[in-house]
Amino acid sequence: MTPAPPSPPIRVLIADDQDMVRTGFRFFLDAQPDITVVAEAADGEEAVALARRERPDVCLLDIRMPKLDGLEATRLLAGPGVTDPMRVVVVTTFDLDEYVYGALRGGACGFLLKDSGPALLAEAVRAAAAGDSLVSPSITVRLLQHITGPQATASRPAAPPPVSAATLREPLTDRELDVVRLAALGHTNAEIASALFVSLSTVKTHLSSVQAKLAARNRVEIAAWAWQNGHARPEA
C-alpha cells in the first residue's frame, strides 16, 4: 500500500514591531517539521498587505504596532464581512480584557500571551490551521464570565451578540451540550474526549455540528453562546 504523501507545512505570517520577537518566533516555528514562516511584517499595514498577497494559513499578529494596530489588522483580514477570512492568532504582551474582546470580535481564532512559551505558540498555530482555536484557558474563562457576570458593565467592551435558544437552527443534543460546556470552560478537544469517554474525532464531529447549528464563526463564539445561555457553569 502506497503511503499517503506528507501534508504541506502550515504557512505562517509573523507581524510584530520588535525585530527580536519576529526572529525568535521564526527560529522556533521554522524548526517545527510541519510549520514554515513565509512572511514577516514590522507594522500593521505591511502585515495586511503581505497577508493578502501571500495568503498564509495562519497570521500571528501583535496588537501594538505602528501605522495600523493588530486589532484593526485582524478586522481587515478576518472580521465580519470579509469574503475569504484568514485565520488570525493575536500574540501580545498585554493581558487586557479590552484587547481580548477586540481581537475575538474582530475575527481572531486565538489569543496568546507572548510569555506562554514556544510550545503553546506552535500549538496555537496548528489549532488555527485546523479550524480550531486556542485561547489561554484562564483568559477564556475570565472573558466569558464577564459576558454574563455582574462585573459586566456599559463601560466594558461589547461582547459578541448572544444566540438565544429560540434562534437556533436546530436544538443541540444532550451530548453536544456536554461538549460545549467543557469547551466553554477552556478544555482542549483531547481533554473533552477523555472526560466524556469518546474519541477525538467524535468531539470534533460534535463541535462541527454545534458550529453549524449556532452559525458560529469559531470555537470562541460557541463558548460565548454557552456562557450567555447558562450552559457553561462549572457545577452544571
mmCIF file of C-alpha atoms in Angstrom:
data_model
loop_
_atom_site.group_PDB
_atom_site.id
_atom_site.type_symbol
_atom_site.label_atom_id
_atom_site.label_comp_id
_atom_site.label_asym_id
_atom_site.label_seq_id
_atom_site.Cartn_x
_atom_site.Cartn_y
_atom_site.Cartn_z
ATOM 1 C CA MET A 1 0.000 0.000 0.000
ATOM 2 C CA THR A 2 1.456 3.336 -1.060
ATOM 3 C CA PRO A 3 1.798 5.701 1.903
ATOM 4 C CA ALA A 4 -0.088 8.968 1.677
ATOM 5 C CA PRO A 5 2.074 11.928 0.681
ATOM 6 C CA PRO A 6 3.040 14.189 3.592
ATOM 7 C CA SER A 7 0.849 17.224 4.168
ATOM 8 C CA PRO A 8 2.373 20.548 3.162
ATOM 9 C CA PRO A 9 3.672 22.623 6.078
ATOM 10 C CA ILE A 10 1.454 25.253 7.691
ATOM 11 C CA ARG A 11 2.380 28.614 6.176
ATOM 12 C CA VAL A 12 2.682 31.394 8.762
ATOM 13 C CA LEU A 13 2.987 35.185 8.669
ATOM 14 C CA ILE A 14 4.518 36.928 11.704
ATOM 15 C CA ALA A 15 3.735 40.590 12.386
ATOM 16 C CA ASP A 16 5.445 42.365 15.290
ATOM 17 C CA ASP A 17 7.242 45.702 15.510
ATOM 18 C CA GLN A 18 10.092 44.180 17.537
ATOM 19 C CA ASP A 19 12.728 42.537 15.385
ATOM 20 C CA MET A 20 13.876 40.253 18.212
ATOM 21 C CA VAL A 21 10.352 38.904 18.697
ATOM 22 C CA ARG A 22 9.955 38.148 14.994
ATOM 23 C CA THR A 23 13.368 36.478 14.920
ATOM 24 C CA GLY A 24 12.554 34.342 17.959
ATOM 25 C CA PHE A 25 9.177 33.279 16.597
ATOM 26 C CA ARG A 26 10.647 32.478 13.183
ATOM 27 C CA PHE A 27 13.538 30.488 14.682
ATOM 28 C CA PHE A 28 11.219 28.294 16.726
ATOM 29 C CA LEU A 29 8.417 27.857 14.188
ATOM 30 C CA ASP A 30 10.767 27.089 11.290
ATOM 31 C CA ALA A 31 12.275 24.348 13.449
ATOM 32 C CA GLN A 32 8.898 22.575 13.527
ATOM 33 C CA PRO A 33 8.579 19.903 10.824
ATOM 34 C CA ASP A 34 5.016 20.934 9.962
ATOM 35 C CA ILE A 35 5.327 24.751 10.064
ATOM 36 C CA THR A 36 7.126 27.274 7.860
ATOM 37 C CA VAL A 37 7.286 31.059 8.134
ATOM 38 C CA VAL A 38 6.592 32.654 4.741
ATOM 39 C CA ALA A 39 6.485 36.355 5.620
ATOM 40 C CA GLU A 40 7.320 38.905 8.311
ATOM 41 C CA ALA A 41 5.942 42.394 8.879
ATOM 42 C CA ALA A 42 7.028 45.201 11.221
ATOM 43 C CA ASP A 43 3.743 47.135 11.176
ATOM 44 C CA GLY A 44 0.038 46.543 10.661
ATOM 45 C CA GLU A 45 -0.228 47.975 7.173
ATOM 46 C CA GLU A 46 2.603 45.777 5.934
ATOM 47 C CA ALA A 47 1.017 42.771 7.666
ATOM 48 C CA VAL A 48 -2.309 43.256 5.883
ATOM 49 C CA ALA A 49 -0.639 43.764 2.505
ATOM 50 C CA LEU A 50 1.613 40.710 2.889
ATOM 51 C CA ALA A 51 -1.218 38.543 4.167
ATOM 52 C CA ARG A 52 -3.431 39.413 1.223
ATOM 53 C CA ARG A 53 -0.580 38.729 -1.196
ATOM 54 C CA GLU A 54 0.871 35.559 0.356
ATOM 55 C CA ARG A 55 -2.385 34.064 1.737
ATOM 56 C CA PRO A 56 -0.699 32.282 4.681
ATOM 57 C CA ASP A 57 -2.586 29.586 6.545
ATOM 58 C CA VAL A 58 -2.147 31.463 9.843
ATOM 59 C CA CYS A 59 -1.324 35.080 10.688
ATOM 60 C CA LEU A 60 0.352 35.839 14.038
ATOM 61 C CA LEU A 61 -0.338 39.487 14.863
ATOM 62 C CA ASP A 62 0.920 41.667 17.688
ATOM 63 C CA ILE A 63 -1.527 44.288 18.963
ATOM 64 C CA ARG A 64 0.606 47.390 19.453
ATOM 65 C CA MET A 65 2.140 48.055 16.054
ATOM 66 C CA PRO A 66 2.768 51.301 14.138
ATOM 67 C CA LYS A 67 0.624 52.540 11.234
ATOM 68 C CA LEU A 68 -2.149 50.031 11.940
ATOM 69 C CA ASP A 69 -2.639 48.178 15.198
ATOM 70 C CA GLY A 70 -3.180 44.441 15.379
ATOM 71 C CA LEU A 71 -6.872 44.706 16.244
ATOM 72 C CA GLU A 72 -7.659 46.703 13.112
ATOM 73 C CA ALA A 73 -5.419 44.423 11.024
ATOM 74 C CA THR A 74 -7.338 41.438 12.416
ATOM 75 C CA ARG A 75 -10.654 43.024 11.475
ATOM 76 C CA LEU A 76 -9.438 43.678 7.923
ATOM 77 C CA LEU A 77 -8.187 40.111 7.486
ATOM 78 C CA ALA A 78 -10.753 38.076 9.418
ATOM 79 C CA GLY A 79 -13.583 40.296 10.536
ATOM 80 C CA PRO A 80 -17.295 40.200 9.726
ATOM 81 C CA GLY A 81 -17.868 40.989 6.091
ATOM 82 C CA VAL A 82 -14.509 39.680 4.876
ATOM 83 C CA THR A 83 -15.270 37.452 1.905
ATOM 84 C CA ASP A 84 -12.443 34.981 2.431
ATOM 85 C CA PRO A 85 -11.349 35.461 6.064
ATOM 86 C CA MET A 86 -7.926 34.345 7.180
ATOM 87 C CA ARG A 87 -7.046 32.600 10.406
ATOM 88 C CA VAL A 88 -5.535 35.089 12.834
ATOM 89 C CA VAL A 89 -3.931 34.450 16.207
ATOM 90 C CA VAL A 90 -3.222 37.557 18.269
ATOM 91 C CA VAL A 91 0.008 37.264 20.268
ATOM 92 C CA THR A 92 0.617 40.052 22.759
ATOM 93 C CA THR A 93 2.317 41.047 25.976
ATOM 94 C CA PHE A 94 -0.832 42.672 27.307
ATOM 95 C CA ASP A 95 -3.425 40.571 29.137
ATOM 96 C CA LEU A 96 -6.163 43.200 28.981
ATOM 97 C CA ASP A 97 -9.840 42.357 28.619
ATOM 98 C CA GLU A 98 -10.456 45.064 26.028
ATOM 99 C CA TYR A 99 -7.736 43.584 23.830
ATOM 100 C CA VAL A 100 -9.152 40.069 24.147
ATOM 101 C CA TYR A 101 -12.657 41.314 23.323
ATOM 102 C CA GLY A 102 -11.391 43.389 20.405
ATOM 103 C CA ALA A 103 -9.379 40.523 18.940
ATOM 104 C CA LEU A 104 -12.175 37.959 19.155
ATOM 105 C CA ARG A 105 -14.860 40.359 17.938
ATOM 106 C CA GLY A 106 -12.545 41.198 15.047
ATOM 107 C CA GLY A 107 -12.432 37.572 13.927
ATOM 108 C CA ALA A 108 -9.305 36.204 15.618
ATOM 109 C CA CYS A 109 -9.437 32.475 16.309
ATOM 110 C CA GLY A 110 -6.800 32.597 19.031
ATOM 111 C CA PHE A 111 -5.340 34.875 21.689
ATOM 112 C CA LEU A 112 -1.963 34.093 23.197
ATOM 113 C CA LEU A 113 0.366 35.893 25.589
ATOM 114 C CA LYS A 114 3.986 36.166 24.492
ATOM 115 C CA ASP A 115 5.170 34.596 27.735
ATOM 116 C CA SER A 116 3.038 31.483 27.132
ATOM 117 C CA GLY A 117 6.094 29.715 25.760
ATOM 118 C CA PRO A 118 7.116 28.392 22.332
ATOM 119 C CA ALA A 119 5.295 25.062 22.645
ATOM 120 C CA LEU A 120 1.934 26.782 23.125
ATOM 121 C CA LEU A 121 2.733 29.102 20.212
ATOM 122 C CA ALA A 122 3.168 26.117 17.895
ATOM 123 C CA GLU A 123 0.007 24.540 19.317
ATOM 124 C CA ALA A 124 -1.931 27.746 18.613
ATOM 125 C CA VAL A 125 -0.684 27.771 15.003
ATOM 126 C CA ARG A 126 -1.709 24.151 14.491
ATOM 127 C CA ALA A 127 -5.103 24.716 16.102
ATOM 128 C CA ALA A 128 -5.801 27.749 13.912
ATOM 129 C CA ALA A 129 -4.742 25.917 10.759
ATOM 130 C CA ALA A 130 -7.089 23.056 11.649
ATOM 131 C CA GLY A 131 -10.011 25.447 12.059
ATOM 132 C CA ASP A 132 -9.919 25.255 15.836
ATOM 133 C CA SER A 133 -8.969 27.981 18.270
ATOM 134 C CA LEU A 134 -6.619 28.302 21.175
ATOM 135 C CA VAL A 135 -7.086 30.896 23.870
ATOM 136 C CA SER A 136 -5.379 30.522 27.212
ATOM 137 C CA PRO A 137 -7.934 28.721 29.418
ATOM 138 C CA SER A 138 -7.573 31.304 32.193
ATOM 139 C CA ILE A 139 -8.248 34.106 29.715
ATOM 140 C CA THR A 140 -11.140 32.205 28.124
ATOM 141 C CA VAL A 141 -12.985 31.549 31.358
ATOM 142 C CA ARG A 142 -12.422 35.062 32.715
ATOM 143 C CA LEU A 143 -13.503 36.650 29.450
ATOM 144 C CA LEU A 144 -16.665 34.608 29.099
ATOM 145 C CA GLN A 145 -17.626 35.020 32.744
ATOM 146 C CA HIS A 146 -17.523 38.765 32.146
ATOM 147 C CA ILE A 147 -20.106 38.414 29.391
ATOM 148 C CA THR A 148 -22.835 37.389 31.808
ATOM 149 C CA GLY A 149 -21.404 38.121 35.254
ATOM 150 C CA PRO A 150 -22.279 41.062 37.495
ATOM 151 C CA GLN A 151 -18.990 42.724 36.573
ATOM 152 C CA ALA A 152 -20.258 43.290 33.018
ATOM 153 C CA THR A 153 -20.970 46.984 32.674
ATOM 154 C CA ALA A 154 -21.678 49.519 29.981
ATOM 155 C CA SER A 155 -18.043 50.581 30.126
ATOM 156 C CA ARG A 156 -16.793 47.110 29.252
ATOM 157 C CA PRO A 157 -16.196 46.425 25.531
ATOM 158 C CA ALA A 158 -19.210 44.833 23.899
ATOM 159 C CA ALA A 159 -19.275 41.049 23.920
ATOM 160 C CA PRO A 160 -20.291 39.006 20.890
ATOM 161 C CA PRO A 161 -24.070 39.153 20.435
ATOM 162 C CA PRO A 162 -25.793 36.197 22.098
ATOM 163 C CA VAL A 163 -27.555 33.452 20.197
ATOM 164 C CA SER A 164 -30.765 32.615 22.034
ATOM 165 C CA ALA A 165 -32.247 29.142 22.128
ATOM 166 C CA ALA A 166 -35.167 30.454 20.082
ATOM 167 C CA THR A 167 -32.906 31.363 17.156
ATOM 168 C CA LEU A 168 -31.046 28.048 16.938
ATOM 169 C CA ARG A 169 -31.199 26.437 13.517
ATOM 170 C CA GLU A 170 -31.704 23.103 15.300
ATOM 171 C CA PRO A 171 -31.673 22.210 19.024
ATOM 172 C CA LEU A 172 -28.423 20.878 20.434
ATOM 173 C CA THR A 173 -28.388 17.300 21.632
ATOM 174 C CA ASP A 174 -27.530 16.439 25.229
ATOM 175 C CA ARG A 175 -24.112 15.170 24.150
ATOM 176 C CA GLU A 176 -23.440 18.309 22.126
ATOM 177 C CA LEU A 177 -24.276 20.367 25.211
ATOM 178 C CA ASP A 178 -21.802 18.275 27.233
ATOM 179 C CA VAL A 179 -19.078 19.033 24.679
ATOM 180 C CA VAL A 180 -19.993 22.719 24.530
ATOM 181 C CA ARG A 181 -19.875 23.096 28.320
ATOM 182 C CA LEU A 182 -16.387 21.633 28.555
ATOM 183 C CA ALA A 183 -15.157 23.696 25.608
ATOM 184 C CA ALA A 184 -16.515 26.854 27.255
ATOM 185 C CA LEU A 185 -14.584 26.013 30.420
ATOM 186 C CA GLY A 186 -11.329 26.011 28.455
ATOM 187 C CA HIS A 187 -10.799 22.290 27.899
ATOM 188 C CA THR A 188 -8.985 21.068 24.802
ATOM 189 C CA ASN A 189 -10.546 18.540 22.424
ATOM 190 C CA ALA A 190 -8.353 15.795 23.894
ATOM 191 C CA GLU A 191 -9.457 16.673 27.435
ATOM 192 C CA ILE A 192 -13.114 16.680 26.368
ATOM 193 C CA ALA A 193 -12.702 13.278 24.732
ATOM 194 C CA SER A 194 -11.146 11.889 27.909
ATOM 195 C CA ALA A 195 -13.811 13.386 30.177
ATOM 196 C CA LEU A 196 -16.704 12.060 28.079
ATOM 197 C CA PHE A 197 -15.064 8.708 27.195
ATOM 198 C CA VAL A 198 -15.375 9.311 23.442
ATOM 199 C CA SER A 199 -12.893 9.550 20.603
ATOM 200 C CA LEU A 200 -11.200 12.753 19.494
ATOM 201 C CA SER A 201 -12.938 12.522 16.124
ATOM 202 C CA THR A 202 -16.308 12.293 17.887
ATOM 203 C CA VAL A 203 -15.586 15.515 19.780
ATOM 204 C CA LYS A 204 -14.641 17.254 16.536
ATOM 205 C CA THR A 205 -17.827 15.987 14.874
ATOM 206 C CA HIS A 206 -19.954 17.334 17.742
ATOM 207 C CA LEU A 207 -18.219 20.716 17.613
ATOM 208 C CA SER A 208 -18.710 20.967 13.852
ATOM 209 C CA SER A 209 -22.400 20.190 14.283
ATOM 210 C CA VAL A 210 -22.740 22.778 17.044
ATOM 211 C CA GLN A 211 -20.941 25.396 14.985
ATOM 212 C CA ALA A 212 -23.377 24.861 12.125
ATOM 213 C CA LYS A 213 -26.436 24.965 14.397
ATOM 214 C CA LEU A 214 -25.274 28.188 16.064
ATOM 215 C CA ALA A 215 -23.936 29.751 12.863
ATOM 216 C CA ALA A 216 -20.800 30.387 14.926
ATOM 217 C CA ARG A 217 -17.598 31.520 13.252
ATOM 218 C CA ASN A 218 -15.291 29.627 15.588
ATOM 219 C CA ARG A 219 -14.903 27.790 18.888
ATOM 220 C CA VAL A 220 -14.768 31.024 20.859
ATOM 221 C CA GLU A 221 -18.238 32.046 19.646
ATOM 222 C CA ILE A 222 -19.521 28.606 20.661
ATOM 223 C CA ALA A 223 -18.104 29.156 24.145
ATOM 224 C CA ALA A 224 -19.602 32.645 24.296
ATOM 225 C CA TRP A 225 -23.023 31.204 23.430
ATOM 226 C CA ALA A 226 -22.656 28.646 26.210
ATOM 227 C CA TRP A 227 -21.900 31.295 28.822
ATOM 228 C CA GLN A 228 -24.612 33.646 27.579
ATOM 229 C CA ASN A 229 -27.233 30.914 27.707
ATOM 230 C CA GLY A 230 -26.303 29.298 31.022
ATOM 231 C CA HIS A 231 -24.673 26.143 29.669
ATOM 232 C CA ALA A 232 -21.156 26.717 30.964
ATOM 233 C CA ARG A 233 -21.361 26.667 34.730
ATOM 234 C CA PRO A 234 -18.587 24.514 36.247
ATOM 235 C CA GLU A 235 -21.128 22.815 38.511
ATOM 236 C CA ALA A 236 -23.509 22.043 35.607
#
